[in-house]
PDB file of C-alpha atoms in Angstrom:
ATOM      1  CA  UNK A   1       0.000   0.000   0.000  1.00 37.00           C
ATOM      2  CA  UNK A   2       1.484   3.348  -0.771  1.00 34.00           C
ATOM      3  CA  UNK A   3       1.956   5.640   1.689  1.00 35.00           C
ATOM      4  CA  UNK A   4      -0.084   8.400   0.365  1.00 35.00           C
ATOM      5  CA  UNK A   5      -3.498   5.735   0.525  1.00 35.00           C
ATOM      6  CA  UNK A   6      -2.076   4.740   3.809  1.00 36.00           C
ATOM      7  CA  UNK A   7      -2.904   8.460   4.949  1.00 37.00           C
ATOM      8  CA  UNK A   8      -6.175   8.882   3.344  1.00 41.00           C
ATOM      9  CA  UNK A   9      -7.050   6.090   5.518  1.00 43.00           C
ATOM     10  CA  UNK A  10      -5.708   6.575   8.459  1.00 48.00           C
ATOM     11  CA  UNK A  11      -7.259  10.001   8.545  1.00 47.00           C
ATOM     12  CA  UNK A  12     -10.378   8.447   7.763  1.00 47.00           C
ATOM     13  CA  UNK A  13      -9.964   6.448  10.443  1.00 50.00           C
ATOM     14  CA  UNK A  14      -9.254   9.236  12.711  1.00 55.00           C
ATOM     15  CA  UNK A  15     -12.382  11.161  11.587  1.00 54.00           C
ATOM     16  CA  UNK A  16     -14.708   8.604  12.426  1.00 49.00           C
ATOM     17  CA  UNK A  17     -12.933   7.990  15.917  1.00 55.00           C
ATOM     18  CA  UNK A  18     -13.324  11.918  16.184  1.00 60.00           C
ATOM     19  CA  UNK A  19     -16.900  11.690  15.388  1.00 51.00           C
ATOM     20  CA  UNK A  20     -17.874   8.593  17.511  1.00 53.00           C
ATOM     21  CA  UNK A  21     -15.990  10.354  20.676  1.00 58.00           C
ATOM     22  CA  UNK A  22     -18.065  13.544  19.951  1.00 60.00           C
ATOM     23  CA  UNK A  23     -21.225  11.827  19.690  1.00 48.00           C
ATOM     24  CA  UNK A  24     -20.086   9.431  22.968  1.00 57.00           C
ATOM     25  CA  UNK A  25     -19.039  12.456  25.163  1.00 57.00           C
ATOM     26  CA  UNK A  26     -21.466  14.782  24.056  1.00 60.00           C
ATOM     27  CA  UNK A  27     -24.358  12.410  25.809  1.00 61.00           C
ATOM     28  CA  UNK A  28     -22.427  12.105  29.148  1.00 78.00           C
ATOM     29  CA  UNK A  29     -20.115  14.929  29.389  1.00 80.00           C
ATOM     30  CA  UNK A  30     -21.179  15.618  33.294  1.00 82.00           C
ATOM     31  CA  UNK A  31     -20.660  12.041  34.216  1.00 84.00           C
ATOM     32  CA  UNK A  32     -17.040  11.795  32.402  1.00 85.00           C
ATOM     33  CA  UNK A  33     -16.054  15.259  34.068  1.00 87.00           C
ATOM     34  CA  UNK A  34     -16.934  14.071  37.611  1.00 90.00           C
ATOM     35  CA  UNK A  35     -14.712  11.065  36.713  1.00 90.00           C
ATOM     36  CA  UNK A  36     -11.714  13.073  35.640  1.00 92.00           C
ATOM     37  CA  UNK A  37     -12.084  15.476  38.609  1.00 94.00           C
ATOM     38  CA  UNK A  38     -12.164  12.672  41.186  1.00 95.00           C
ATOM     39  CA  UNK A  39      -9.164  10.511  39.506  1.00 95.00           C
ATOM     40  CA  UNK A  40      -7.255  14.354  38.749  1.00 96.00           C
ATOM     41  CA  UNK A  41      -8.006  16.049  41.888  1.00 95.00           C
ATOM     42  CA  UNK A  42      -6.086  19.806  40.165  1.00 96.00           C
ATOM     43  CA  UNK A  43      -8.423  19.754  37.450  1.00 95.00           C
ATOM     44  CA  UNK A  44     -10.986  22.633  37.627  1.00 94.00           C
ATOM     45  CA  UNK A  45     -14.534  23.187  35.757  1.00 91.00           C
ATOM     46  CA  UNK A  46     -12.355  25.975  33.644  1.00 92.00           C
ATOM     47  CA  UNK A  47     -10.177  22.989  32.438  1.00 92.00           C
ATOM     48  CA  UNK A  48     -12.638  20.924  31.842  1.00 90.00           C
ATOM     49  CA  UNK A  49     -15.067  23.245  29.785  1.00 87.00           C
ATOM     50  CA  UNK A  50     -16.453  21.112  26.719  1.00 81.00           C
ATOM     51  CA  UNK A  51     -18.262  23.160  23.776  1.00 77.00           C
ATOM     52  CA  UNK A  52     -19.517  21.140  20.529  1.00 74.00           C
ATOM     53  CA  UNK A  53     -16.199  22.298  17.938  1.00 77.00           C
ATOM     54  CA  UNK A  54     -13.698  22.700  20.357  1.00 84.00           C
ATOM     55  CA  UNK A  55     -12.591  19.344  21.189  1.00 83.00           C
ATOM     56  CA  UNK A  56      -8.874  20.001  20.183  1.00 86.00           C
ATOM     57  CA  UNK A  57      -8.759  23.167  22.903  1.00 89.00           C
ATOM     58  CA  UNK A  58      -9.929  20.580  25.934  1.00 89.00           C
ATOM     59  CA  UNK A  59      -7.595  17.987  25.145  1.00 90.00           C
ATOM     60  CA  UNK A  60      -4.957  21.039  24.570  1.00 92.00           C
ATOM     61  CA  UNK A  61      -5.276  22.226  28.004  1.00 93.00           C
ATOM     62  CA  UNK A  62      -6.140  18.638  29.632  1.00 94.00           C
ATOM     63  CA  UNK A  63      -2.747  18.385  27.682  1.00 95.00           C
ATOM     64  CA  UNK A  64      -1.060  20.780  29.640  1.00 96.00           C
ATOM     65  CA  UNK A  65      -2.045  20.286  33.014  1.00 95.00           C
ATOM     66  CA  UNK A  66      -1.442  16.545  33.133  1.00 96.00           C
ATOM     67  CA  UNK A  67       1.541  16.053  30.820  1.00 96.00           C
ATOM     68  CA  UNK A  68      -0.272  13.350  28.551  1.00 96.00           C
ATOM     69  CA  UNK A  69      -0.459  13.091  25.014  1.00 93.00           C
ATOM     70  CA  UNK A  70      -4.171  13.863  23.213  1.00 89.00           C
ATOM     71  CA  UNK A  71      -3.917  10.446  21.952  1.00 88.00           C
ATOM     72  CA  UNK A  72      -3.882   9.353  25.918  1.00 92.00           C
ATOM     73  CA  UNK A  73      -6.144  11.583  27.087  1.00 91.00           C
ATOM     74  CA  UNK A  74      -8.951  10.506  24.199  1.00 86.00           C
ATOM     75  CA  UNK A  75      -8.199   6.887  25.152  1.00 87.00           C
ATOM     76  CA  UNK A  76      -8.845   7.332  28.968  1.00 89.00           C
ATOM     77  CA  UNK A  77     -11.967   9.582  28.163  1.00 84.00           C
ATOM     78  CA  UNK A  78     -13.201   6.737  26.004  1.00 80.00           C
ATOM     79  CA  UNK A  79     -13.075   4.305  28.661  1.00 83.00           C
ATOM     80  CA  UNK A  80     -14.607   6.465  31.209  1.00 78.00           C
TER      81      UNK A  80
END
């Protein structure tokens, strides 16, 4: 497979995880933000302020004040 199909697809891929986690946290955003505030104690409501769009700016600053990688943090919000 050439490398250039092997990006269509993995960004396909990517979309449709993007999508599925929007559509997944968007129905029980409350519930997954009591989780992250009980297992990361220094996170406040500021931090963890979700609005439909700005996914990438949550993970950015979840980024920042735990020191994990997006890819991380959208794996331990999916098994929340």
């Amino acid at each position: 497979m050439s490398e250039k199909c092997w990006t269509r697809t993995r960004g396909g891929v990517r979309n449709l995880f993007v999508m599925a986690t929007k559509l997944e946290v968007k129905g029980n955003w409350n519930e997954v933000k009591g989780k992250l505030k009980q297992k990361y104690g220094q996170l406040t409501d500021d931090d963890l302020a979700f609005s439909e769009g700005k996914e990438d700016e949550l993970l950015g600053r979840l980024q920042q004040k735990l020191g994990k990688t997006k890819e991380d943090l959208r794996a331990e919000i999916e098994r929340l």
